[in-house]
PDB file of C-alpha atoms in Angstrom:
ATOM      1  CA  MET C   1       0.000   0.000   0.000  1.00  0.00           C
ATOM      2  CA  THR C   2       1.385   3.419  -0.916  1.00  0.00           C
ATOM      3  CA  THR C   3      -0.089   6.468   0.730  1.00  0.00           C
ATOM      4  CA  GLU C   4       0.708   9.986  -0.353  1.00  0.00           C
ATOM      5  CA  PHE C   5      -0.411  12.660   2.052  1.00  0.00           C
ATOM      6  CA  PRO C   6      -1.782  15.924   0.670  1.00  0.00           C
ATOM      7  CA  PRO C   7       0.373  18.835   1.790  1.00  0.00           C
ATOM      8  CA  PRO C   8       0.611  19.520   4.629  1.00  0.00           C
ATOM      9  CA  THR C   9       0.753  15.999   6.044  1.00  0.00           C
ATOM     10  CA  PRO C  10      -1.684  14.930   8.762  1.00  0.00           C
ATOM     11  CA  ALA C  11      -0.853  15.972  12.281  1.00  0.00           C
ATOM     12  CA  ALA C  12      -0.596  13.393  15.075  1.00  0.00           C
ATOM     13  CA  TRP C  13      -1.402  13.523  18.789  1.00  0.00           C
ATOM     14  CA  THR C  14      -0.693  10.870  21.409  1.00  0.00           C
ATOM     15  CA  TRP C  15      -1.953  10.241  24.936  1.00  0.00           C
ATOM     16  CA  VAL C  16      -2.758   7.343  27.238  1.00  0.00           C
ATOM     17  CA  ASP C  17      -6.358   6.370  27.983  1.00  0.00           C
ATOM     18  CA  ALA C  18      -8.070   3.267  29.346  1.00  0.00           C
ATOM     19  CA  ASP C  19      -9.274   0.351  27.244  1.00  0.00           C
ATOM     20  CA  PRO C  20     -12.721  -1.200  27.957  1.00  0.00           C
ATOM     21  CA  ALA C  21     -11.162  -3.363  30.700  1.00  0.00           C
ATOM     22  CA  GLY C  22      -9.703  -0.276  32.383  1.00  0.00           C
ATOM     23  CA  GLU C  23      -6.101  -1.033  31.345  1.00  0.00           C
ATOM     24  CA  PRO C  24      -3.889   1.784  30.010  1.00  0.00           C
ATOM     25  CA  LEU C  25      -3.768   1.947  26.219  1.00  0.00           C
ATOM     26  CA  PRO C  26      -1.665   4.231  24.010  1.00  0.00           C
ATOM     27  CA  MET C  27      -3.864   6.367  21.775  1.00  0.00           C
ATOM     28  CA  LEU C  28      -2.865   7.995  18.468  1.00  0.00           C
ATOM     29  CA  LEU C  29      -5.038  10.523  16.628  1.00  0.00           C
ATOM     30  CA  LEU C  30      -4.399  11.570  13.042  1.00  0.00           C
ATOM     31  CA  ALA C  31      -6.176  14.618  11.659  1.00  0.00           C
ATOM     32  CA  HIS C  32      -5.420  17.035   8.863  1.00  0.00           C
ATOM     33  CA  PRO C  33      -5.462  20.799   9.526  1.00  0.00           C
ATOM     34  CA  ALA C  34      -7.791  21.242   6.538  1.00  0.00           C
ATOM     35  CA  GLY C  35      -9.483  17.830   6.762  1.00  0.00           C
ATOM     36  CA  LEU C  36      -7.906  16.764   3.453  1.00  0.00           C
ATOM     37  CA  GLY C  37      -7.406  13.119   2.554  1.00  0.00           C
ATOM     38  CA  MET C  38      -8.422  11.618   5.882  1.00  0.00           C
ATOM     39  CA  ALA C  39     -11.472   9.717   4.581  1.00  0.00           C
ATOM     40  CA  GLU C  40      -9.327   8.155   1.849  1.00  0.00           C
ATOM     41  CA  LEU C  41      -6.641   7.233   4.396  1.00  0.00           C
ATOM     42  CA  ALA C  42      -9.247   5.634   6.672  1.00  0.00           C
ATOM     43  CA  VAL C  43     -10.602   3.563   3.763  1.00  0.00           C
ATOM     44  CA  ARG C  44      -7.100   2.442   2.726  1.00  0.00           C
ATOM     45  CA  LEU C  45      -6.336   1.352   6.277  1.00  0.00           C
ATOM     46  CA  GLY C  46      -9.677  -0.395   6.711  1.00  0.00           C
ATOM     47  CA  LEU C  47     -10.642   1.559   9.821  1.00  0.00           C
ATOM     48  CA  ALA C  48     -13.995   0.946  11.492  1.00  0.00           C
ATOM     49  CA  ALA C  49     -16.710   3.154  12.948  1.00  0.00           C
ATOM     50  CA  ALA C  50     -17.006   3.338  16.745  1.00  0.00           C
ATOM     51  CA  GLU C  51     -19.867   0.820  16.943  1.00  0.00           C
ATOM     52  CA  ALA C  52     -18.103  -1.793  14.749  1.00  0.00           C
ATOM     53  CA  PRO C  53     -15.433  -4.269  15.857  1.00  0.00           C
ATOM     54  CA  VAL C  54     -12.016  -2.587  15.969  1.00  0.00           C
ATOM     55  CA  ALA C  55     -10.002  -3.152  12.790  1.00  0.00           C
ATOM     56  CA  GLU C  56      -6.655  -4.931  13.234  1.00  0.00           C
ATOM     57  CA  LEU C  57      -4.247  -2.930  11.051  1.00  0.00           C
ATOM     58  CA  GLY C  58      -1.007  -4.844  11.439  1.00  0.00           C
ATOM     59  CA  GLU C  59       2.443  -3.560  12.341  1.00  0.00           C
ATOM     60  CA  LEU C  60       2.417   0.114  11.381  1.00  0.00           C
ATOM     61  CA  LEU C  61       4.321   1.670  14.302  1.00  0.00           C
ATOM     62  CA  THR C  62       8.107   1.551  14.508  1.00  0.00           C
ATOM     63  CA  VAL C  63       9.993   2.461  17.683  1.00  0.00           C
ATOM     64  CA  CYS C  64      13.409   3.886  16.849  1.00  0.00           C
ATOM     65  CA  PRO C  65      15.540   3.877  20.016  1.00  0.00           C
ATOM     66  CA  GLY C  66      16.564   7.439  20.812  1.00  0.00           C
ATOM     67  CA  ALA C  67      14.692   8.783  17.774  1.00  0.00           C
ATOM     68  CA  GLY C  68      11.010   8.268  18.583  1.00  0.00           C
ATOM     69  CA  VAL C  69       8.145   6.534  16.840  1.00  0.00           C
ATOM     70  CA  THR C  70       7.036   6.557  13.211  1.00  0.00           C
ATOM     71  CA  LEU C  71       3.783   5.460  11.612  1.00  0.00           C
ATOM     72  CA  GLY C  72       4.476   3.648   8.360  1.00  0.00           C
ATOM     73  CA  LEU C  73       1.835   3.890   5.674  1.00  0.00           C
ATOM     74  CA  GLY C  74       3.274   2.323   2.568  1.00  0.00           C
ATOM     75  CA  ALA C  75       6.010   4.563   1.224  1.00  0.00           C
ATOM     76  CA  ALA C  76       5.148   7.350   3.687  1.00  0.00           C
ATOM     77  CA  GLU C  77       6.549   7.553   7.229  1.00  0.00           C
ATOM     78  CA  LEU C  78       4.853   9.945   9.623  1.00  0.00           C
ATOM     79  CA  PRO C  79       6.727  10.955  12.793  1.00  0.00           C
ATOM     80  CA  VAL C  80       4.596  10.385  15.895  1.00  0.00           C
ATOM     81  CA  PRO C  81       5.075  12.849  18.768  1.00  0.00           C
ATOM     82  CA  ALA C  82       5.322  10.416  21.651  1.00  0.00           C
ATOM     83  CA  HIS C  83       6.370  10.810  25.271  1.00  0.00           C
ATOM     84  CA  PRO C  84       8.771   8.052  26.395  1.00  0.00           C
ATOM     85  CA  GLN C  85       6.011   6.710  28.702  1.00  0.00           C
ATOM     86  CA  TRP C  86       3.678   6.347  25.694  1.00  0.00           C
ATOM     87  CA  THR C  87       6.403   4.552  23.755  1.00  0.00           C
ATOM     88  CA  ARG C  88       7.129   2.146  26.641  1.00  0.00           C
ATOM     89  CA  LEU C  89       3.418   1.374  26.934  1.00  0.00           C
ATOM     90  CA  LEU C  90       3.241   0.714  23.180  1.00  0.00           C
ATOM     91  CA  LEU C  91       6.033  -1.837  23.507  1.00  0.00           C
ATOM     92  CA  VAL C  92       4.360  -3.495  26.516  1.00  0.00           C
ATOM     93  CA  ARG C  93       0.845  -3.592  24.996  1.00  0.00           C
ATOM     94  CA  ARG C  94       2.211  -4.164  21.452  1.00  0.00           C
ATOM     95  CA  HIS C  95      -0.555  -2.025  19.957  1.00  0.00           C
ATOM     96  CA  ALA C  96      -2.083   1.426  20.070  1.00  0.00           C
ATOM     97  CA  ALA C  97      -5.565   2.630  19.247  1.00  0.00           C
ATOM     98  CA  LEU C  98      -5.290   4.510  15.953  1.00  0.00           C
ATOM     99  CA  ILE C  99      -8.023   7.094  15.442  1.00  0.00           C
ATOM    100  CA  VAL C 100      -8.504   9.032  12.238  1.00  0.00           C
ATOM    101  CA  GLY C 101     -10.538  12.222  12.505  1.00  0.00           C
ATOM    102  CA  LEU C 102     -12.352  13.275   9.353  1.00  0.00           C
ATOM    103  CA  ASP C 103     -12.816  16.911  10.393  1.00  0.00           C
ATOM    104  CA  PRO C 104     -10.087  19.576  10.406  1.00  0.00           C
ATOM    105  CA  LEU C 105      -7.958  20.013  13.532  1.00  0.00           C
ATOM    106  CA  PRO C 106      -5.173  22.623  13.724  1.00  0.00           C
ATOM    107  CA  ARG C 107      -1.631  21.370  14.358  1.00  0.00           C
ATOM    108  CA  THR C 108      -1.481  23.744  17.305  1.00  0.00           C
ATOM    109  CA  ALA C 109      -4.343  21.961  19.130  1.00  0.00           C
ATOM    110  CA  ASP C 110      -3.433  21.014  22.699  1.00  0.00           C
ATOM    111  CA  LEU C 111      -4.926  18.057  24.582  1.00  0.00           C
ATOM    112  CA  PRO C 112      -8.010  19.973  25.848  1.00  0.00           C
ATOM    113  CA  ASP C 113      -8.678  20.993  22.211  1.00  0.00           C
ATOM    114  CA  VAL C 114      -8.183  17.374  21.132  1.00  0.00           C
ATOM    115  CA  ASP C 115     -10.602  16.195  23.832  1.00  0.00           C
ATOM    116  CA  ARG C 116     -13.290  18.619  22.597  1.00  0.00           C
ATOM    117  CA  TYR C 117     -12.573  17.545  19.008  1.00  0.00           C
ATOM    118  CA  LEU C 118     -12.946  13.855  19.915  1.00  0.00           C
ATOM    119  CA  THR C 119     -16.201  14.448  21.794  1.00  0.00           C
ATOM    120  CA  ALA C 120     -17.763  16.390  18.915  1.00  0.00           C
ATOM    121  CA  ALA C 121     -16.430  14.120  16.162  1.00  0.00           C
ATOM    122  CA  LEU C 122     -17.571  10.964  17.971  1.00  0.00           C
ATOM    123  CA  ALA C 123     -21.079  12.387  18.374  1.00  0.00           C
ATOM    124  CA  ASP C 124     -21.107  13.247  14.640  1.00  0.00           C
ATOM    125  CA  ARG C 125     -19.667   9.826  13.656  1.00  0.00           C
ATOM    126  CA  ARG C 126     -16.574  11.497  12.174  1.00  0.00           C
ATOM    127  CA  LEU C 127     -13.970   9.228  13.845  1.00  0.00           C
ATOM    128  CA  LEU C 128     -12.722   5.865  12.588  1.00  0.00           C
ATOM    129  CA  PHE C 129     -10.755   3.350  14.649  1.00  0.00           C
ATOM    130  CA  GLY C 130      -8.213   0.545  14.425  1.00  0.00           C
ATOM    131  CA  HIS C 131      -5.404  -1.167  16.324  1.00  0.00           C
ATOM    132  CA  ALA C 132      -1.928  -0.407  14.963  1.00  0.00           C
ATOM    133  CA  TYR C 133       0.806  -2.720  16.217  1.00  0.00           C
ATOM    134  CA  GLY C 134       4.298  -1.584  17.103  1.00  0.00           C
ATOM    135  CA  ALA C 135       7.775  -3.056  17.354  1.00  0.00           C
ATOM    136  CA  HIS C 136      11.393  -1.999  17.706  1.00  0.00           C
ATOM    137  CA  ALA C 137      12.799  -0.995  14.328  1.00  0.00           C
ATOM    138  CA  GLN C 138      15.381  -3.769  14.221  1.00  0.00           C
ATOM    139  CA  ARG C 139      12.609  -6.382  14.678  1.00  0.00           C
ATOM    140  CA  ARG C 140      10.260  -5.050  11.993  1.00  0.00           C
ATOM    141  CA  ALA C 141      10.384  -7.038   8.780  1.00  0.00           C
ATOM    142  CA  THR C 142       9.990  -5.196   5.487  1.00  0.00           C
ATOM    143  CA  PRO C 143       9.051  -7.045   2.269  1.00  0.00           C
ATOM    144  CA  LEU C 144      11.606  -6.891  -0.528  1.00  0.00           C
ATOM    145  CA  PRO C 145      10.444  -6.202  -4.104  1.00  0.00           C
ATOM    146  CA  ARG C 146      11.534  -9.689  -5.268  1.00  0.00           C
ATOM    147  CA  GLY C 147      10.137 -11.594  -2.284  1.00  0.00           C
ATOM    148  CA  GLY C 148      11.570 -12.352   1.125  1.00  0.00           C
ATOM    149  CA  THR C 149      12.009  -9.847   3.896  1.00  0.00           C
ATOM    150  CA  THR C 150      14.695  -7.650   5.337  1.00  0.00           C
ATOM    151  CA  ARG C 151      15.001  -6.023   8.732  1.00  0.00           C
ATOM    152  CA  ARG C 152      13.859  -2.432   8.993  1.00  0.00           C
ATOM    153  CA  PHE C 153      16.240  -0.077  10.770  1.00  0.00           C
ATOM    154  CA  CYS C 154      15.658   3.514  11.831  1.00  0.00           C
ATOM    155  CA  GLY C 155      16.395   6.001   9.118  1.00  0.00           C
ATOM    156  CA  SER C 156      16.157   3.462   6.297  1.00  0.00           C
TER     157      SER C 156
END
């Protein structure tokens, strides 16, 4: 799958919330400042509406030691602004809730703004959900064009 993001690329926000069992779960929201391309991205990923079973998206998150986390979407890599605690939780849980917002959200939005956005977008059915799995970069396998796999390293 190759995903090209319309300029500017989607913005990303991370935080920790509780899953239905009350356990901490890393959360990742993607939204575009102008709302561009997010519906297409959600369709490509196979995301689900809030009332549907959560879509299992596969290993999309790469943890690069000392360099942070990236979200891989085909040929595109999106840096994920993640606190070290969020990253550690991702590695323990092995997945994060990936949420794509279909409405615009400014890059400058802080967490209270994001909370209001999520509340309004959920009520309007403008959020789509999935589980994105994560791994250390050196453990992530990348398909080669002629078959087989190679190890994915940070910066490659």
